[in-house]
Amino acid sequence: MSDIPSYEVKEINFQVKSTPESIARGKKLTMMLCANCHMNEETKKLTGKRMLDAPLEFGKIYSQNITQDKEHGIGNWTAGELVYLLRTGIKKNGQYSPPYMAKLPKMADEDINAILSFLQSNNSMVTPDDSPDTPSDPSLLTKILCRVAFKPFTFPSEKIEMPDTNNKVELGKYLAQNLDCFSCHSADFKTNNFLAPELSKGYFAGGNKPLDLQGRIMLTPNLTPDNETGIGSWTKEEFVNAVKYGMKKGEKALQYPMMPYTQLSDMEAESIFEYLQTIPGIKNKVERSIYE
Ligand code: HEC
Ligand code: HEC
């Protein structure tokens, strides 16, 4: 009972198809989805670091070196092993990766391919770097949670298609769910549903409690179209400015862990807005967490 559980690793055959377009798309997704945790300020590469915003009760959590180094990075992982981890949360040695690591059970195969093509590219963020990993030291609580609350996902049995990019609401939904917006902006990490995000408790109504780098709670705002407590009265421009640049009219800029999504095109950010306007409004007033 004293360890993170292990599971069977299914062998997945995945051929990465690399094109200049897939590498560019993969870079954009990696910057938005992985760099926040894996980027090391000293090496300027994805060599991992201490996760200062992981609640202390989870233990000491370190992200790992995911450059192409064969010994310290993931240079000796096959594409199939990587896809299996990203889809299910199970590492190549069978161990479940603690709740902190991103999981992408619903991302389109084409986008998974893009992330892998970037990780295998010659971009300086991912070329081999021999910085050693510091293993995480998960607490008993994390180990228990990984047995009772957090379970690996089943590997998808069918190909997952890209959304219709001409349909803004559909595109916005895909981005809002796969860029993890919903996981921070719903009620609680523990009640999020990654396979059916809409069934997450308080879907997009905020109140979740991620931490900043000093370990202080940063309450997440309500992004449902409720006029009083959500963003029902926001304009598209206000939304795009907040998401891409962290700007809020007449207020302090948005703080960590709400990172500016500068990689999103205006059209993509607007699509997220259009999607959010279609979901049920929920009345839930969240006070902004401001520390001086
Ligand atoms: C919220 C933080 C977070 C995000 C976001 C994140 N990771 Fe991780 N990742 C971690 C942590 C923490 C670990 C170490 C888990 C452990 O201790 O077993 C890890 C482990 C890994 C590993 C296993 C490495 C090894 O040697 O065992 C790979 C591969 C990986 N991440 C790739 C990615 C990719 C690709 C993305 C983006 C799609 C990503 N991660 C996003 C935190 C994160
Ligand atoms: C790691 C958690 C996290 C993720 C992921 C995240 N957010 Fe946030 N978001 C926050 C927090 C916390 C705030 C409040 C920051 C503050 O008060 O300074 C916030 C603020 C916002 C705001 C401002 C709302 C208001 O009422 O002030 C918008 C809009 C927003 N996020 C949209 C998004 C979108 C769109 C995505 C996905 C592309 C996203 N967020 C992903 C945590 C997150």
mmCIF file of C-alpha atoms and ligand atoms in Angstrom:
data_model
loop_
_atom_site.group_PDB
_atom_site.id
_atom_site.type_symbol
_atom_site.label_atom_id
_atom_site.label_comp_id
_atom_site.label_asym_id
_atom_site.label_seq_id
_atom_site.Cartn_x
_atom_site.Cartn_y
_atom_site.Cartn_z
ATOM 1 C CA MET A 1 0.000 0.000 0.000
ATOM 2 C CA SER A 2 3.026 2.199 0.196
ATOM 3 C CA ASP A 3 3.680 3.011 -3.403
ATOM 4 C CA ILE A 4 2.250 4.608 -6.503
ATOM 5 C CA PRO A 5 0.426 1.761 -8.256
ATOM 6 C CA SER A 6 1.694 0.099 -11.414
ATOM 7 C CA TYR A 7 -0.296 -1.128 -14.376
ATOM 8 C CA GLU A 8 0.189 -3.209 -17.453
ATOM 9 C CA VAL A 9 1.740 -1.320 -20.383
ATOM 10 C CA LYS A 10 0.096 -2.108 -23.695
ATOM 11 C CA GLU A 11 2.334 -2.043 -26.696
ATOM 12 C CA ILE A 12 1.207 0.704 -29.041
ATOM 13 C CA ASN A 13 2.442 1.012 -32.574
ATOM 14 C CA PHE A 14 2.656 4.701 -33.409
ATOM 15 C CA GLN A 15 4.536 6.079 -36.400
ATOM 16 C CA VAL A 16 5.315 9.766 -36.027
ATOM 17 C CA LYS A 17 4.697 11.677 -39.239
ATOM 18 C CA SER A 18 6.864 14.771 -39.098
ATOM 19 C CA THR A 19 6.325 17.729 -41.391
ATOM 20 C CA PRO A 20 7.277 21.381 -40.907
ATOM 21 C CA GLU A 21 3.578 22.013 -40.153
ATOM 22 C CA SER A 22 3.302 19.256 -37.550
ATOM 23 C CA ILE A 23 6.465 20.484 -35.810
ATOM 24 C CA ALA A 24 5.125 24.061 -35.713
ATOM 25 C CA ARG A 25 1.755 22.896 -34.391
ATOM 26 C CA GLY A 26 3.529 20.641 -31.878
ATOM 27 C CA LYS A 27 5.667 23.502 -30.653
ATOM 28 C CA LYS A 28 2.609 25.619 -30.046
ATOM 29 C CA LEU A 29 0.838 22.827 -28.148
ATOM 30 C CA THR A 30 3.963 21.968 -26.149
ATOM 31 C CA MET A 31 4.455 25.604 -25.150
ATOM 32 C CA MET A 32 0.861 25.790 -23.918
ATOM 33 C CA LEU A 33 0.570 22.316 -22.398
ATOM 34 C CA CYS A 34 3.969 21.072 -21.257
ATOM 35 C CA ALA A 35 6.470 23.919 -20.969
ATOM 36 C CA ASN A 36 4.853 25.446 -17.899
ATOM 37 C CA CYS A 37 5.869 22.349 -15.946
ATOM 38 C CA HIS A 38 8.869 20.931 -17.833
ATOM 39 C CA MET A 39 10.744 24.095 -18.856
ATOM 40 C CA ASN A 40 13.850 24.749 -16.785
ATOM 41 C CA GLU A 41 14.850 28.408 -16.537
ATOM 42 C CA GLU A 42 18.575 27.630 -16.282
ATOM 43 C CA THR A 43 18.941 25.175 -19.145
ATOM 44 C CA LYS A 44 16.216 26.897 -21.241
ATOM 45 C CA LYS A 45 15.168 23.401 -22.207
ATOM 46 C CA LEU A 46 12.534 20.901 -21.150
ATOM 47 C CA THR A 47 14.788 19.366 -18.500
ATOM 48 C CA GLY A 48 12.296 19.531 -15.642
ATOM 49 C CA LYS A 49 12.206 21.228 -12.238
ATOM 50 C CA ARG A 50 10.694 21.222 -8.762
ATOM 51 C CA MET A 51 6.967 21.864 -8.990
ATOM 52 C CA LEU A 52 6.628 24.698 -6.514
ATOM 53 C CA ASP A 53 2.910 24.930 -7.107
ATOM 54 C CA ALA A 54 2.224 21.311 -6.201
ATOM 55 C CA PRO A 55 0.488 21.374 -2.808
ATOM 56 C CA LEU A 56 3.000 20.487 -0.099
ATOM 57 C CA GLU A 57 0.669 17.765 1.144
ATOM 58 C CA PHE A 58 1.388 15.965 -2.171
ATOM 59 C CA GLY A 59 5.078 15.633 -1.297
ATOM 60 C CA LYS A 60 8.026 16.922 -3.303
ATOM 61 C CA ILE A 61 7.105 16.692 -6.939
ATOM 62 C CA TYR A 62 9.639 17.125 -9.748
ATOM 63 C CA SER A 63 8.824 17.175 -13.451
ATOM 64 C CA GLN A 64 11.333 15.207 -15.498
ATOM 65 C CA ASN A 65 13.830 15.747 -18.280
ATOM 66 C CA ILE A 66 11.941 15.168 -21.532
ATOM 67 C CA THR A 67 14.723 16.191 -23.938
ATOM 68 C CA GLN A 68 16.102 13.599 -26.354
ATOM 69 C CA ASP A 69 18.979 12.568 -24.044
ATOM 70 C CA LYS A 70 19.031 8.753 -23.982
ATOM 71 C CA GLU A 71 20.038 8.408 -20.351
ATOM 72 C CA HIS A 72 18.372 11.327 -18.550
ATOM 73 C CA GLY A 73 15.676 12.332 -21.012
ATOM 74 C CA ILE A 74 13.251 10.324 -23.093
ATOM 75 C CA GLY A 75 15.597 9.534 -25.998
ATOM 76 C CA ASN A 76 15.081 5.818 -25.451
ATOM 77 C CA TRP A 77 11.274 5.943 -25.256
ATOM 78 C CA THR A 78 9.471 4.699 -28.350
ATOM 79 C CA ALA A 79 6.721 6.870 -29.849
ATOM 80 C CA GLY A 80 4.240 4.209 -28.699
ATOM 81 C CA GLU A 81 5.437 4.435 -25.083
ATOM 82 C CA LEU A 82 5.083 8.210 -25.122
ATOM 83 C CA VAL A 83 1.614 8.126 -26.637
ATOM 84 C CA TYR A 84 0.593 5.534 -24.069
ATOM 85 C CA LEU A 85 1.732 7.826 -21.234
ATOM 86 C CA LEU A 86 0.021 10.909 -22.678
ATOM 87 C CA ARG A 87 -3.244 9.043 -23.280
ATOM 88 C CA THR A 88 -3.432 6.932 -20.120
ATOM 89 C CA GLY A 89 -1.022 8.351 -17.513
ATOM 90 C CA ILE A 90 1.006 5.115 -17.387
ATOM 91 C CA LYS A 91 4.776 5.412 -17.786
ATOM 92 C CA LYS A 92 6.880 2.951 -19.747
ATOM 93 C CA ASN A 93 7.887 1.178 -16.520
ATOM 94 C CA GLY A 94 4.190 0.674 -15.744
ATOM 95 C CA GLN A 95 4.055 3.222 -12.946
ATOM 96 C CA TYR A 96 1.112 5.618 -12.862
ATOM 97 C CA SER A 97 2.371 9.197 -13.197
ATOM 98 C CA PRO A 98 1.189 11.288 -10.245
ATOM 99 C CA PRO A 99 -1.848 13.512 -10.713
ATOM 100 C CA TYR A 100 0.407 16.380 -11.639
ATOM 101 C CA MET A 101 1.432 15.168 -15.069
ATOM 102 C CA ALA A 102 -0.804 16.217 -18.005
ATOM 103 C CA LYS A 103 -3.109 13.605 -19.496
ATOM 104 C CA LEU A 104 -4.615 13.883 -22.942
ATOM 105 C CA PRO A 105 -7.237 11.165 -23.346
ATOM 106 C CA LYS A 106 -9.382 13.163 -25.784
ATOM 107 C CA MET A 107 -6.847 15.025 -27.904
ATOM 108 C CA ALA A 108 -7.011 14.327 -31.651
ATOM 109 C CA ASP A 109 -4.440 11.832 -32.987
ATOM 110 C CA GLU A 110 -3.199 14.531 -35.334
ATOM 111 C CA ASP A 111 -2.368 16.824 -32.409
ATOM 112 C CA ILE A 112 -0.701 14.005 -30.447
ATOM 113 C CA ASN A 113 1.374 13.376 -33.576
ATOM 114 C CA ALA A 114 2.246 17.085 -33.648
ATOM 115 C CA ILE A 115 3.493 17.052 -30.035
ATOM 116 C CA LEU A 116 5.632 13.995 -30.755
ATOM 117 C CA SER A 117 7.061 15.510 -33.926
ATOM 118 C CA PHE A 118 8.085 18.562 -31.942
ATOM 119 C CA LEU A 119 9.653 16.466 -29.145
ATOM 120 C CA GLN A 120 11.697 14.658 -31.829
ATOM 121 C CA SER A 121 12.632 17.833 -33.728
ATOM 122 C CA ASN A 122 15.914 19.703 -33.633
ATOM 123 C CA ASN A 123 14.449 22.616 -31.664
ATOM 124 C CA SER A 124 16.900 23.614 -28.932
ATOM 125 C CA MET A 125 14.286 23.092 -26.201
ATOM 126 C CA VAL A 126 14.277 19.346 -26.829
ATOM 127 C CA THR A 127 17.692 18.382 -28.219
ATOM 128 C CA PRO A 128 19.646 16.108 -25.824
ATOM 129 C CA ASP A 129 20.601 17.597 -22.464
ATOM 130 C CA ASP A 130 22.136 15.445 -19.762
ATOM 131 C CA SER A 131 20.683 17.261 -16.736
ATOM 132 C CA PRO A 132 19.811 14.444 -14.347
ATOM 133 C CA ASP A 133 16.264 13.925 -13.085
ATOM 134 C CA THR A 134 15.380 14.444 -9.449
ATOM 135 C CA PRO A 135 12.874 11.738 -8.606
ATOM 136 C CA SER A 136 9.588 12.909 -7.078
ATOM 137 C CA ASP A 137 8.990 12.056 -3.452
ATOM 138 C CA PRO A 138 5.206 11.707 -3.355
ATOM 139 C CA SER A 139 3.520 11.807 0.029
ATOM 140 C CA LEU A 140 1.386 9.053 1.464
ATOM 141 C CA LEU A 141 -1.652 11.155 0.529
ATOM 142 C CA THR A 142 -0.593 11.203 -3.135
ATOM 143 C CA LYS A 143 -0.035 7.460 -3.066
ATOM 144 C CA ILE A 144 -3.453 6.909 -1.560
ATOM 145 C CA LEU A 145 -5.101 9.315 -4.040
ATOM 146 C CA CYS A 146 -3.429 7.446 -6.899
ATOM 147 C CA ARG A 147 -5.173 4.306 -5.660
ATOM 148 C CA VAL A 148 -8.612 5.640 -4.875
ATOM 149 C CA ALA A 149 -9.224 8.854 -6.804
ATOM 150 C CA PHE A 150 -6.902 9.074 -9.786
ATOM 151 C CA LYS A 151 -6.942 6.145 -12.147
ATOM 152 C CA PRO A 152 -5.326 5.695 -15.533
ATOM 153 C CA PHE A 153 -7.512 6.142 -18.606
ATOM 154 C CA THR A 154 -8.112 3.356 -21.091
ATOM 155 C CA PHE A 155 -6.240 3.809 -24.323
ATOM 156 C CA PRO A 156 -8.733 5.035 -26.976
ATOM 157 C CA SER A 157 -9.953 2.187 -29.149
ATOM 158 C CA GLU A 158 -10.558 4.393 -32.151
ATOM 159 C CA LYS A 159 -8.842 7.227 -33.918
ATOM 160 C CA ILE A 160 -9.778 10.642 -32.496
ATOM 161 C CA GLU A 161 -10.450 13.168 -35.257
ATOM 162 C CA MET A 162 -9.687 16.886 -35.227
ATOM 163 C CA PRO A 163 -12.714 19.142 -34.708
ATOM 164 C CA ASP A 164 -14.213 20.925 -37.699
ATOM 165 C CA THR A 165 -12.119 24.083 -37.640
ATOM 166 C CA ASN A 166 -14.760 26.003 -39.621
ATOM 167 C CA ASN A 167 -17.228 25.501 -36.802
ATOM 168 C CA LYS A 168 -16.095 27.962 -34.151
ATOM 169 C CA VAL A 169 -18.154 26.488 -31.326
ATOM 170 C CA GLU A 170 -16.787 23.010 -32.012
ATOM 171 C CA LEU A 171 -13.220 24.256 -32.317
ATOM 172 C CA GLY A 172 -13.625 26.303 -29.142
ATOM 173 C CA LYS A 173 -14.938 23.294 -27.260
ATOM 174 C CA TYR A 174 -12.001 21.175 -28.397
ATOM 175 C CA LEU A 175 -9.520 23.825 -27.255
ATOM 176 C CA ALA A 176 -11.297 24.592 -23.961
ATOM 177 C CA GLN A 177 -11.237 20.902 -23.085
ATOM 178 C CA ASN A 178 -7.871 19.832 -24.475
ATOM 179 C CA LEU A 179 -5.862 22.855 -23.373
ATOM 180 C CA ASP A 180 -7.024 22.015 -19.863
ATOM 181 C CA CYS A 181 -8.947 25.284 -19.369
ATOM 182 C CA PHE A 182 -11.834 23.289 -17.873
ATOM 183 C CA SER A 183 -9.651 21.462 -15.370
ATOM 184 C CA CYS A 184 -8.589 24.652 -13.599
ATOM 185 C CA HIS A 185 -11.828 26.539 -14.193
ATOM 186 C CA SER A 186 -14.297 23.946 -12.820
ATOM 187 C CA ALA A 187 -15.017 23.272 -9.131
ATOM 188 C CA ASP A 188 -12.202 20.984 -8.023
ATOM 189 C CA PHE A 189 -9.350 18.947 -9.526
ATOM 190 C CA LYS A 190 -10.666 15.911 -7.667
ATOM 191 C CA THR A 191 -14.085 15.998 -9.357
ATOM 192 C CA ASN A 192 -12.932 16.745 -12.908
ATOM 193 C CA ASN A 193 -13.965 14.252 -15.557
ATOM 194 C CA PHE A 194 -11.349 14.065 -18.302
ATOM 195 C CA LEU A 195 -13.311 11.636 -20.459
ATOM 196 C CA ALA A 196 -16.541 13.655 -20.338
ATOM 197 C CA PRO A 197 -15.421 17.137 -19.268
ATOM 198 C CA GLU A 198 -18.993 18.528 -19.248
ATOM 199 C CA LEU A 199 -19.751 16.176 -16.363
ATOM 200 C CA SER A 200 -17.080 17.793 -14.189
ATOM 201 C CA LYS A 201 -18.555 19.327 -11.052
ATOM 202 C CA GLY A 202 -19.307 23.024 -11.662
ATOM 203 C CA TYR A 203 -18.152 22.824 -15.281
ATOM 204 C CA PHE A 204 -16.369 26.131 -15.990
ATOM 205 C CA ALA A 205 -18.018 27.856 -12.997
ATOM 206 C CA GLY A 206 -14.668 28.388 -11.251
ATOM 207 C CA GLY A 207 -13.800 28.141 -7.578
ATOM 208 C CA ASN A 208 -11.014 25.572 -8.042
ATOM 209 C CA LYS A 209 -7.894 26.252 -5.993
ATOM 210 C CA PRO A 210 -4.647 25.951 -7.927
ATOM 211 C CA LEU A 211 -1.621 27.458 -6.155
ATOM 212 C CA ASP A 212 0.851 30.143 -7.139
ATOM 213 C CA LEU A 213 4.612 29.647 -6.840
ATOM 214 C CA GLN A 214 4.519 30.725 -3.197
ATOM 215 C CA GLY A 215 1.956 28.004 -2.482
ATOM 216 C CA ARG A 216 -0.943 30.465 -2.064
ATOM 217 C CA ILE A 217 -4.434 29.642 -3.318
ATOM 218 C CA MET A 218 -5.392 31.343 -6.585
ATOM 219 C CA LEU A 219 -9.139 30.922 -6.955
ATOM 220 C CA THR A 220 -10.233 30.406 -10.542
ATOM 221 C CA PRO A 221 -12.891 32.700 -12.034
ATOM 222 C CA ASN A 222 -16.291 31.613 -13.318
ATOM 223 C CA LEU A 223 -16.181 31.457 -17.144
ATOM 224 C CA THR A 224 -19.797 30.409 -17.688
ATOM 225 C CA PRO A 225 -22.124 32.918 -19.428
ATOM 226 C CA ASP A 226 -23.816 33.953 -16.171
ATOM 227 C CA ASN A 227 -24.206 37.743 -16.416
ATOM 228 C CA GLU A 228 -23.404 38.606 -12.812
ATOM 229 C CA THR A 229 -20.835 36.075 -11.695
ATOM 230 C CA GLY A 230 -19.492 34.741 -14.993
ATOM 231 C CA ILE A 231 -18.415 36.301 -18.288
ATOM 232 C CA GLY A 232 -21.882 36.711 -19.811
ATOM 233 C CA SER A 233 -21.398 40.444 -20.206
ATOM 234 C CA TRP A 234 -17.817 40.278 -21.529
ATOM 235 C CA THR A 235 -16.994 41.237 -25.097
ATOM 236 C CA LYS A 236 -14.960 38.981 -27.346
ATOM 237 C CA GLU A 237 -12.104 41.499 -27.253
ATOM 238 C CA GLU A 238 -11.994 41.560 -23.455
ATOM 239 C CA PHE A 239 -11.832 37.777 -23.440
ATOM 240 C CA VAL A 240 -9.072 37.564 -26.060
ATOM 241 C CA ASN A 241 -7.018 40.168 -24.188
ATOM 242 C CA ALA A 242 -7.392 38.281 -20.916
ATOM 243 C CA VAL A 243 -6.532 34.872 -22.367
ATOM 244 C CA LYS A 244 -3.705 35.871 -24.690
ATOM 245 C CA TYR A 245 -2.118 38.688 -22.714
ATOM 246 C CA GLY A 246 -3.417 38.393 -19.154
ATOM 247 C CA MET A 247 -4.976 41.840 -19.450
ATOM 248 C CA LYS A 248 -8.043 42.935 -17.483
ATOM 249 C CA LYS A 249 -9.483 46.402 -17.978
ATOM 250 C CA GLY A 250 -8.778 48.613 -14.956
ATOM 251 C CA GLU A 251 -7.387 45.724 -12.927
ATOM 252 C CA LYS A 252 -4.096 44.084 -12.082
ATOM 253 C CA ALA A 253 -2.904 41.686 -14.811
ATOM 254 C CA LEU A 254 -3.857 38.034 -14.409
ATOM 255 C CA GLN A 255 -1.384 36.176 -12.206
ATOM 256 C CA TYR A 256 0.208 32.725 -12.187
ATOM 257 C CA PRO A 257 -0.975 30.035 -12.795
ATOM 258 C CA MET A 258 -3.044 31.773 -15.485
ATOM 259 C CA MET A 259 -0.294 32.025 -18.086
ATOM 260 C CA PRO A 260 -0.759 34.231 -21.153
ATOM 261 C CA TYR A 261 -1.690 31.955 -24.053
ATOM 262 C CA THR A 262 0.180 34.057 -26.625
ATOM 263 C CA GLN A 263 0.471 31.065 -28.952
ATOM 264 C CA LEU A 264 -3.293 31.025 -29.586
ATOM 265 C CA SER A 265 -4.435 32.845 -32.709
ATOM 266 C CA ASP A 266 -7.159 35.461 -32.188
ATOM 267 C CA MET A 267 -9.509 33.146 -34.049
ATOM 268 C CA GLU A 268 -8.779 30.290 -31.649
ATOM 269 C CA ALA A 269 -9.217 32.465 -28.553
ATOM 270 C CA GLU A 270 -12.489 33.844 -30.002
ATOM 271 C CA SER A 271 -13.670 30.304 -30.658
ATOM 272 C CA ILE A 272 -13.170 29.428 -26.999
ATOM 273 C CA PHE A 273 -15.246 32.499 -26.117
ATOM 274 C CA GLU A 274 -18.010 31.479 -28.526
ATOM 275 C CA TYR A 275 -18.083 27.982 -27.082
ATOM 276 C CA LEU A 276 -18.210 29.241 -23.500
ATOM 277 C CA GLN A 277 -21.229 31.390 -24.409
ATOM 278 C CA THR A 278 -23.118 28.177 -25.318
ATOM 279 C CA ILE A 279 -22.626 26.261 -22.051
ATOM 280 C CA PRO A 280 -25.087 26.479 -19.129
ATOM 281 C CA GLY A 281 -24.578 29.608 -17.026
ATOM 282 C CA ILE A 282 -23.932 28.825 -13.365
ATOM 283 C CA LYS A 283 -24.269 31.399 -10.610
ATOM 284 C CA ASN A 284 -21.105 31.145 -8.549
ATOM 285 C CA LYS A 285 -19.418 34.271 -7.263
ATOM 286 C CA VAL A 286 -15.658 33.898 -6.928
ATOM 287 C CA GLU A 287 -13.607 36.646 -5.299
ATOM 288 C CA ARG A 288 -10.322 37.294 -7.022
ATOM 289 C CA SER A 289 -7.229 36.176 -5.047
ATOM 290 C CA ILE A 290 -4.960 39.218 -4.809
ATOM 291 C CA TYR A 291 -1.758 39.254 -2.753
ATOM 292 C CA GLU A 292 0.647 42.139 -2.448
HETATM 293 C C1 HEC B 1 1.217 20.227 -14.360
HETATM 294 C C2 HEC B 1 2.580 19.834 -14.651
HETATM 295 C C3 HEC B 1 2.887 19.008 -15.879
HETATM 296 C C4 HEC B 1 2.452 19.214 -17.163
HETATM 297 C C5 HEC B 1 1.496 20.266 -17.635
HETATM 298 C C6 HEC B 1 3.117 18.217 -17.975
HETATM 299 N N1 HEC B 1 3.911 17.425 -17.208
HETATM 300 FE FE1 HEC B 1 4.998 15.810 -17.825
HETATM 301 N N2 HEC B 1 5.497 15.409 -15.914
HETATM 302 C C7 HEC B 1 5.186 16.187 -14.814
HETATM 303 C C8 HEC B 1 5.683 15.558 -13.612
HETATM 304 C C9 HEC B 1 5.540 16.094 -12.200
HETATM 305 C C10 HEC B 1 6.320 14.372 -14.030
HETATM 306 C C11 HEC B 1 7.008 13.363 -13.156
HETATM 307 C C12 HEC B 1 6.004 12.363 -12.696
HETATM 308 C C13 HEC B 1 6.647 11.391 -11.736
HETATM 309 O O1 HEC B 1 7.234 11.830 -10.755
HETATM 310 O O2 HEC B 1 6.522 10.197 -12.010
HETATM 311 C C14 HEC B 1 6.183 14.313 -15.479
HETATM 312 C C15 HEC B 1 6.670 13.275 -16.276
HETATM 313 C C16 HEC B 1 6.640 13.266 -17.659
HETATM 314 C C17 HEC B 1 7.223 12.230 -18.482
HETATM 315 C C18 HEC B 1 7.923 10.975 -17.976
HETATM 316 C C19 HEC B 1 9.403 11.210 -17.970
HETATM 317 C C20 HEC B 1 10.182 10.133 -17.306
HETATM 318 O O3 HEC B 1 11.384 10.094 -17.542
HETATM 319 O O4 HEC B 1 9.591 9.342 -16.534
HETATM 320 C C21 HEC B 1 7.017 12.596 -19.787
HETATM 321 C C22 HEC B 1 7.469 11.852 -21.034
HETATM 322 C C23 HEC B 1 6.286 13.848 -19.778
HETATM 323 N N3 HEC B 1 6.075 14.224 -18.462
HETATM 324 C C24 HEC B 1 5.894 14.543 -20.912
HETATM 325 C C25 HEC B 1 5.014 15.624 -20.884
HETATM 326 C C26 HEC B 1 4.439 16.229 -22.069
HETATM 327 C C27 HEC B 1 4.744 15.827 -23.500
HETATM 328 C C28 HEC B 1 3.602 17.205 -21.637
HETATM 329 C C29 HEC B 1 2.711 18.099 -22.454
HETATM 330 C C30 HEC B 1 1.733 17.443 -23.298
HETATM 331 C C31 HEC B 1 3.666 17.228 -20.172
HETATM 332 N N4 HEC B 1 4.533 16.260 -19.770
HETATM 333 C C32 HEC B 1 2.948 18.101 -19.356
HETATM 334 C C33 HEC B 1 4.480 17.372 -14.833
HETATM 335 C C34 HEC B 1 3.809 17.885 -15.923
HETATM 336 C C1 HEC B 2 -3.413 26.153 -14.166
HETATM 337 C C2 HEC B 2 -4.770 26.639 -14.006
HETATM 338 C C3 HEC B 2 -5.404 27.386 -15.150
HETATM 339 C C4 HEC B 2 -5.507 27.009 -16.460
HETATM 340 C C5 HEC B 2 -4.955 25.748 -17.124
HETATM 341 C C6 HEC B 2 -6.253 28.045 -17.121
HETATM 342 N N1 HEC B 2 -6.594 29.040 -16.245
HETATM 343 FE FE1 HEC B 2 -7.607 30.746 -16.674
HETATM 344 N N2 HEC B 2 -7.286 31.425 -14.802
HETATM 345 C C7 HEC B 2 -6.702 30.712 -13.772
HETATM 346 C C8 HEC B 2 -6.641 31.546 -12.593
HETATM 347 C C9 HEC B 2 -6.075 31.154 -11.235
HETATM 348 C C10 HEC B 2 -7.182 32.795 -12.948
HETATM 349 C C11 HEC B 2 -7.289 34.035 -12.066
HETATM 350 C C12 HEC B 2 -5.942 34.751 -12.039
HETATM 351 C C13 HEC B 2 -5.959 36.019 -11.225
HETATM 352 O O1 HEC B 2 -6.934 36.248 -10.477
HETATM 353 O O2 HEC B 2 -4.988 36.776 -11.338
HETATM 354 C C14 HEC B 2 -7.600 32.678 -14.344
HETATM 355 C C15 HEC B 2 -8.208 33.699 -15.075
HETATM 356 C C16 HEC B 2 -8.768 33.550 -16.332
HETATM 357 C C17 HEC B 2 -9.581 34.539 -17.012
HETATM 358 C C18 HEC B 2 -10.014 35.884 -16.453
HETATM 359 C C19 HEC B 2 -11.445 35.787 -15.982
HETATM 360 C C20 HEC B 2 -11.879 36.842 -15.012
HETATM 361 O O3 HEC B 2 -13.072 36.862 -14.656
HETATM 362 O O4 HEC B 2 -11.047 37.621 -14.559
HETATM 363 C C21 HEC B 2 -9.928 34.009 -18.214
HETATM 364 C C22 HEC B 2 -10.781 34.668 -19.292
HETATM 365 C C23 HEC B 2 -9.325 32.693 -18.303
HETATM 366 N N3 HEC B 2 -8.633 32.447 -17.140
HETATM 367 C C24 HEC B 2 -9.449 31.836 -19.382
HETATM 368 C C25 HEC B 2 -8.734 30.641 -19.514
HETATM 369 C C26 HEC B 2 -8.686 29.847 -20.728
HETATM 370 C C27 HEC B 2 -9.439 30.159 -22.009
HETATM 371 C C28 HEC B 2 -7.853 28.790 -20.481
HETATM 372 C C29 HEC B 2 -7.382 27.708 -21.431
HETATM 373 C C30 HEC B 2 -6.817 28.155 -22.697
HETATM 374 C C31 HEC B 2 -7.406 28.910 -19.097
HETATM 375 N N4 HEC B 2 -7.963 30.042 -18.556
HETATM 376 C C32 HEC B 2 -6.575 28.014 -18.476
HETATM 377 C C33 HEC B 2 -6.235 29.412 -13.853
HETATM 378 C C34 HEC B 2 -6.091 28.677 -15.023
#
